[in-house]
Amino acid sequence: MGKKKRNSAKGEIKIALAGNPNCGKTTLFNALTGATAHVGNWTGVTVEKLEGTYRDRKADIKIDIVDLPGIYSLSPYSPEEIISRDYVLSGDADLILNIVDATNLERNLYLTTQLLEIGMPIVVALNMADCLKSNGETIDVKALSERLGVPVVSISALKQSGIKELMQTVKDTYKTQRKAISLISDTLLKDSIERVATLLEDSKERLFDSVKLVEGDKIVSKKYAAFEEQIKAIKEDNQEVKEKYGGNFESCVADCRYRVINEKFSDLITREKEKPKVTPSDKADKVLTHRFWGIPIFLVIMLAIFHITFSSNFLYLSVVIPDGSFADVDPISELFVDTEYEEDEEGNISGANALKSPGVFLQGLVEALADVVNGERVVEEVLDENGEVVLDENGNAVVEVVEEGGWIPQLLANAPDWAYGVVCDGILAGVFGVLSFVPQIMVLFLFLTILEDTGYMARVAFIMDRAFRRIGLSGKSFMPLLMCFGCAVPGIMATRTIENDRERKSTIMLAPFFSCGAKSPIWYAFAAVLASTVGWNEELTVFSVYLVGILVAMLVALLLKKISGQKGVTPFIMELPTYHTPQLKSVSVHIWQKLKHFVFRAGTVIAASTVIIWYLLNFNFTFNMVEESQSILATVGGWFEWLFKPLGFGNWKFIVASVTGLIAKEEVISSIEVLSGSVAEFVTESGVSTAGVFAFMSFNLLTVPCMAAVGAAASELGSRKRTWLAILFWILTSYVVAMVIYLVGEYWWTAFIFAAIIAGIFTASHFIHKKKEAIAVAKAAAVAVAATVDDESVVDEK
Amino acid sequence: MRLIIAPIGKQGKVVKIDTDEKTKNRLQNIGIIEGGNITLMQSNFGDVIVKVRDCRIAMNKDVASKITVEVD
C-alpha cells in the first residue's frame, strides 16, 4: 500500500478511528471534536467517513480525526466496511486509534491483531472501562500494552474520561516508527507467511500483504495476480493446514488469531465474581424477541407512539370525562383540551371532553404563535340600510376592520396589495404551514430515537427478518427502511450495510414508501380535515397512510422478487447490542439536529419557493396581476387535469401541490396554504371526494421523493440509467396505487378486478420462471452430458 | 447436533460450520469459529440468538441450521 507522509510541518496530526461496530467510535468522535454525529445502539450507524478536529490549546494539540464505519476485520464483507479498510490502508492518516470495547475484549482484539500487521503507529483506546468496573472486572492495562507492543489508554467515551491522556499519548506516538508485527507468525502458518513474504520485495506493507495472500483475500490477491501460481504452490506445501483445516486457509488464519488472543490475553482479565449466565438483557430478549409476541409487542409500541403524537383524545380519557366539561374554558386551557362540541335539538352537548396528546398540544402552541404573528386581517366594506356600499368623498368604498389580525398583517395594513399578498399569503402562510407540524415530527422522532438508543431496534430487525425473507429481503433492510420514517436520505445511505447488491437496490427503491418526517404534515393536515368532514379518527387515518406505504412496499418487493425470479436471500447475521437506558445527550443532540434541519429548510427553500408559487398564482403570462383562475399556475395545471381524473383529484391545485413536493415534501402543505389559505378550504372548494383525497395522500406518499432523496438514491444506485428507472418506477407505482385506491373507494366492486389482476401477474410470473428453470436445468444437463462425453473421448484417445 | 435443536442455555462447542465460504468468513469475523464456545439463548422457529464470547448474535434459520454443535 502506498504510504504518502503528510505534511507535518504545521504540527498537524491526522488519525483514523477504527474498531468493531457499536464499540463507541462515534461517541468518542463526538467527545473529541464537539461534533454531533448521529450515535445509535446498533451495528452500522456510521456508514461513511466523518471528519473533525480535536483542539487542546493548553497542551498545544491539534489533531484531525477521521471516524470510520465499524469493522470486524480487515477482510470486508459489506460496502461500508470496504470504506474503512480502504481508508486505513491508504496511509492518509498518521496513526490508527483502535477503539477496543473492554467488555468484549477477545472479539475486539481480533481486529487489533490485523491492524498490528500494518506498519503504522497505533494507539489502543480501551473503551467502556467504567462498565467493566461495575461488572466487577478489571483488565491489566499495562500488561495488555506490553503484549500488544503499542500504548493502551483506558477511557470512557460516554463519560469523557481519559480523553486528554489519550490525546497526549497520540501526540507522543504519531511520529514514532512502528514495525509491523503479526501475532500469528509463530503458528503453523509461520512457514507459509515467510515464504510468501520473500516474493513481495517491493511491497510497502509486506507483512500485511503476505498474511492477506495466505488468507486468500480477494483484493490483495488481485494486486499480486502475477504470483498466483507461486502462492498456490506455497500453500499446497503446508501439510498441517491441509490436515487440520482441509486446506481452508481463511478458516485457519481466523482460528489462529482467536487461539493466540486466547493464549496471550485471557489471563489479563480478572473477575471478582462469575458472570451471570443470563443477564438482564437476555431476560428482556426473552420477551421482546418472543416467537409469538415479538411482532405484536412492536406494533403496540408503535401504535402507542402514534397515539401520543397525533391523538386529540389522549388515553381515550373522554370515556370518563363528562361531555361538555371543556366547552367554555379560558384560552390558555384551550391549548390542553379539545373544546369542540356538537349540540343536538334538545340542547345536549356531546364532545368537548377530551385531552390533547402531547404532540397535538405542541402543535396547537405553534399554531397559536402563528396566529399572533400572521392572524388574518379581515376588512369589510361598510353597507348602508339599503345594502349599498358606502362611499367616501373620493368615491372609494368605506371599510371597517372586523378582525385586527396578527402583527405582520397589521403592520402591512396600508401596504400595496401585492406586498401584503407576497408576505402574508405567500411567505408567512407557507412557512407557518410547515412549522406548525414541526412539534409532531419532533415528538415522533424523539420516541424513535429512544427506541433506537436502547438497542431495541436491532431486535426488531431480527424478529422482522422472517417476514422480510418472504418478500425477498432480509432483516438487514429493516433498519434503513425504518430510518426512512425519519428521512429517506440517511435511510438510503444506510443501505450500505446490506451486503447483497440486489437486496440493496430493492431497498433503495422501497425507501420513499416509508413516509418521512417532511411528508407527515400532509397526513396530519388532511387527517384533521377528514375528521371534520367525514368523522374519521385522526390517528387511524395517519396510521393507515403509513400502513398503505408498508403494504405497497411489501407488494412491490414481492413483485420484484417474482419478476427477478431470484431464490434465497443473503444470510442474516447481526450482533445484538446490550440494552441500555437511552442517553439523554445523544437523544437530545439528534432531535436538535433534526429540528435545526426543518427550521432551516422552512426559512430558506420553502420561503423562497412560496414566493414563486404566490407569483405564479397571482399573475398571468403577460405579467399582469389577475384572478387566480386565470393565473399561470391555473393554466398550466389545467393542461394536466385529465391525467389525474382517474385518480380522483383532477384539479389543478392538487396537481400543483404534488409537483411542488418534488422540491421538498413540506412544500405540498406550504403550497396548499398559498393556494387556498387552508387545507380545509383547499379540499372543500375543489369538490374532490373523500376517496380522491385519500388517493391524493397515497400518491404523494408513493411518488418520486424530494430532490435530496433522489440525489442520494442516484449516488447509491451508481448509474444514471438505474436512477431514471427508479424515478419511472416511483411514478408508475404511485399512479397505479392512487388509482386503485380511488376507484375502489368510489366503486367497491372494482376491488375484485384488481385482486384478479394481481393474482394473474403472480401466477404468470410463477409459470414463466418454472419454464425458465426447466430450460436452465435442461441446458445444465446437456452441458454435463457433453462434458462426460468429452471426458470419455479423451480417455479413449489415451 | 444442529444448532437449531441444541438445548437452550447450555454451553457447547461449534463442531462444524457448513455454510458457503463468505458466510463462514463473516461468522468467524464476528466470533463464531469451529472449536469455539457457543450457547443457544433463544430459538424462534429456527431463527436463533446465540451467546459467543459475551456477545449476543442473531442469525436466521438458514445459517443456524448449517452450524453443528456439540453439547455435553
mmCIF file of C-alpha atoms in Angstrom, chain B residues 1-7 40 61 64-69:
data_model
loop_
_atom_site.group_PDB
_atom_site.id
_atom_site.type_symbol
_atom_site.label_atom_id
_atom_site.label_comp_id
_atom_site.label_asym_id
_atom_site.label_seq_id
_atom_site.Cartn_x
_atom_site.Cartn_y
_atom_site.Cartn_z
ATOM 1 C CA MET B 1 -26.359 -31.843 16.563
ATOM 2 C CA ARG B 2 -27.508 -28.884 14.570
ATOM 3 C CA LEU B 3 -27.520 -25.564 16.373
ATOM 4 C CA ILE B 4 -31.248 -25.014 15.900
ATOM 5 C CA ILE B 5 -32.104 -28.054 18.005
ATOM 6 C CA ALA B 6 -29.460 -27.520 20.690
ATOM 7 C CA PRO B 7 -30.711 -27.183 24.279
ATOM 8 C CA LEU B 40 -28.052 -21.049 22.284
ATOM 9 C CA LYS B 61 -32.531 -20.309 10.246
ATOM 10 C CA ALA B 64 -28.132 -21.665 12.098
ATOM 11 C CA SER B 65 -29.117 -24.995 10.580
ATOM 12 C CA LYS B 66 -25.702 -25.272 8.921
ATOM 13 C CA ILE B 67 -23.824 -24.957 12.186
ATOM 14 C CA THR B 68 -23.167 -28.200 14.014
ATOM 15 C CA VAL B 69 -22.566 -28.041 17.755
#
